[in-house]
Amino acid sequence: VPAGFDVTVKADGADTMLRVSTGTVESALETVGVSVSADDVLSAPLSETLTPDMEITVQRVTYRDVTKTETIRLKPRRKKIIP
């Protein structure tokens, strides 16, 4: 009978199951080769201890700068001329 328990890491469109006997969310991510940035959202803190049948989900967060140029038509102004 193998010792340990299963943990699933869901990241980047892939589900990876690994068998562990102990560890943290961070160690599980390192084992499967998933790196996270400060902006990514995790289903559990990196320091959380792994539990049987735990699912760790990584949601990637990216930011983009978008520049858009628009032409704005101005309405003609009428000036009232007083003689």
PDB file of C-alpha atoms in Angstrom:
ATOM      1  CA  VAL A   1       0.000   0.000   0.000  1.00  0.00           C
ATOM      2  CA  PRO A   2       1.613   3.263  -1.080  1.00  0.00           C
ATOM      3  CA  ALA A   3       2.000   5.896   1.625  1.00  0.00           C
ATOM      4  CA  GLY A   4       0.701   9.403   1.166  1.00  0.00           C
ATOM      5  CA  PHE A   5      -2.278  11.017  -0.468  1.00  0.00           C
ATOM      6  CA  ASP A   6      -3.266  12.659  -3.738  1.00  0.00           C
ATOM      7  CA  VAL A   7      -3.271  16.391  -4.418  1.00  0.00           C
ATOM      8  CA  THR A   8      -4.395  17.994  -7.704  1.00  0.00           C
ATOM      9  CA  VAL A   9      -2.874  21.170  -9.142  1.00  0.00           C
ATOM     10  CA  LYS A  10      -4.998  23.001 -11.717  1.00  0.00           C
ATOM     11  CA  ALA A  11      -3.013  25.590 -13.649  1.00  0.00           C
ATOM     12  CA  ASP A  12      -2.632  26.820 -17.219  1.00  0.00           C
ATOM     13  CA  GLY A  13      -5.346  24.524 -18.566  1.00  0.00           C
ATOM     14  CA  ALA A  14      -3.870  21.344 -17.104  1.00  0.00           C
ATOM     15  CA  ASP A  15      -4.801  19.205 -14.115  1.00  0.00           C
ATOM     16  CA  THR A  16      -1.816  17.447 -12.537  1.00  0.00           C
ATOM     17  CA  MET A  17      -2.233  14.888  -9.793  1.00  0.00           C
ATOM     18  CA  LEU A  18       0.644  14.089  -7.473  1.00  0.00           C
ATOM     19  CA  ARG A  19       1.053  11.769  -4.521  1.00  0.00           C
ATOM     20  CA  VAL A  20       2.592  13.365  -1.443  1.00  0.00           C
ATOM     21  CA  SER A  21       3.118  12.419   2.169  1.00  0.00           C
ATOM     22  CA  THR A  22       3.482  15.965   3.462  1.00  0.00           C
ATOM     23  CA  GLY A  23       4.183  19.476   2.234  1.00  0.00           C
ATOM     24  CA  THR A  24       2.690  22.858   1.490  1.00  0.00           C
ATOM     25  CA  VAL A  25       0.873  24.403  -1.439  1.00  0.00           C
ATOM     26  CA  GLU A  26       4.168  26.035  -2.429  1.00  0.00           C
ATOM     27  CA  SER A  27       6.041  22.710  -2.446  1.00  0.00           C
ATOM     28  CA  ALA A  28       3.294  21.061  -4.523  1.00  0.00           C
ATOM     29  CA  LEU A  29       3.470  23.860  -7.103  1.00  0.00           C
ATOM     30  CA  GLU A  30       7.264  23.559  -7.252  1.00  0.00           C
ATOM     31  CA  THR A  31       7.017  19.780  -7.699  1.00  0.00           C
ATOM     32  CA  VAL A  32       4.803  20.117 -10.778  1.00  0.00           C
ATOM     33  CA  GLY A  33       6.800  23.077 -12.140  1.00  0.00           C
ATOM     34  CA  VAL A  34       4.154  25.773 -11.740  1.00  0.00           C
ATOM     35  CA  SER A  35       5.455  29.221 -10.866  1.00  0.00           C
ATOM     36  CA  VAL A  36       3.166  31.977  -9.641  1.00  0.00           C
ATOM     37  CA  SER A  37       3.452  35.750  -9.686  1.00  0.00           C
ATOM     38  CA  ALA A  38       2.260  38.172  -7.026  1.00  0.00           C
ATOM     39  CA  ASP A  39      -0.782  38.963  -9.210  1.00  0.00           C
ATOM     40  CA  ASP A  40      -1.954  35.348  -9.640  1.00  0.00           C
ATOM     41  CA  VAL A  41      -4.859  34.129  -7.521  1.00  0.00           C
ATOM     42  CA  LEU A  42      -4.477  30.842  -5.635  1.00  0.00           C
ATOM     43  CA  SER A  43      -7.245  28.779  -4.065  1.00  0.00           C
ATOM     44  CA  ALA A  44      -5.094  28.392  -0.929  1.00  0.00           C
ATOM     45  CA  PRO A  45      -2.152  30.300   0.576  1.00  0.00           C
ATOM     46  CA  LEU A  46       1.336  29.100  -0.392  1.00  0.00           C
ATOM     47  CA  SER A  47       2.060  28.248   3.256  1.00  0.00           C
ATOM     48  CA  GLU A  48      -1.034  26.049   3.717  1.00  0.00           C
ATOM     49  CA  THR A  49      -0.351  22.410   4.603  1.00  0.00           C
ATOM     50  CA  LEU A  50      -1.498  19.877   2.019  1.00  0.00           C
ATOM     51  CA  THR A  51      -4.492  17.669   2.848  1.00  0.00           C
ATOM     52  CA  PRO A  52      -5.861  14.509   1.204  1.00  0.00           C
ATOM     53  CA  ASP A  53      -7.712  15.142  -2.078  1.00  0.00           C
ATOM     54  CA  MET A  54      -6.826  18.851  -1.985  1.00  0.00           C
ATOM     55  CA  GLU A  55      -7.289  20.810  -5.223  1.00  0.00           C
ATOM     56  CA  ILE A  56      -4.979  23.754  -5.737  1.00  0.00           C
ATOM     57  CA  THR A  57      -6.186  26.149  -8.420  1.00  0.00           C
ATOM     58  CA  VAL A  58      -4.002  28.849  -9.978  1.00  0.00           C
ATOM     59  CA  GLN A  59      -5.814  31.663 -11.778  1.00  0.00           C
ATOM     60  CA  ARG A  60      -3.473  33.769 -13.879  1.00  0.00           C
ATOM     61  CA  VAL A  61      -3.898  37.529 -13.735  1.00  0.00           C
ATOM     62  CA  THR A  62      -2.371  39.678 -16.447  1.00  0.00           C
ATOM     63  CA  TYR A  63      -2.538  43.398 -17.072  1.00  0.00           C
ATOM     64  CA  ARG A  64      -2.316  45.169 -20.418  1.00  0.00           C
ATOM     65  CA  ASP A  65      -2.014  48.843 -21.273  1.00  0.00           C
ATOM     66  CA  VAL A  66      -4.334  49.800 -24.107  1.00  0.00           C
ATOM     67  CA  THR A  67      -4.050  53.050 -26.034  1.00  0.00           C
ATOM     68  CA  LYS A  68      -6.877  54.114 -28.289  1.00  0.00           C
ATOM     69  CA  THR A  69      -6.919  57.181 -30.506  1.00  0.00           C
ATOM     70  CA  GLU A  70     -10.273  58.652 -31.391  1.00  0.00           C
ATOM     71  CA  THR A  71     -11.310  61.604 -33.522  1.00  0.00           C
ATOM     72  CA  ILE A  72     -13.846  63.816 -31.823  1.00  0.00           C
ATOM     73  CA  ARG A  73     -15.959  66.034 -34.024  1.00  0.00           C
ATOM     74  CA  LEU A  74     -16.738  69.394 -32.571  1.00  0.00           C
ATOM     75  CA  LYS A  75     -19.998  71.166 -33.249  1.00  0.00           C
ATOM     76  CA  PRO A  76     -19.528  74.496 -35.022  1.00  0.00           C
ATOM     77  CA  ARG A  77     -20.043  77.491 -32.772  1.00  0.00           C
ATOM     78  CA  ARG A  78     -22.108  80.422 -33.838  1.00  0.00           C
ATOM     79  CA  LYS A  79     -20.953  83.788 -32.715  1.00  0.00           C
ATOM     80  CA  LYS A  80     -23.461  86.511 -32.197  1.00  0.00           C
ATOM     81  CA  ILE A  81     -22.143  89.750 -33.660  1.00  0.00           C
ATOM     82  CA  ILE A  82     -23.543  92.935 -32.227  1.00  0.00           C
ATOM     83  CA  PRO A  83     -23.061  95.955 -34.489  1.00  0.00           C
TER      84      PRO A  83
END
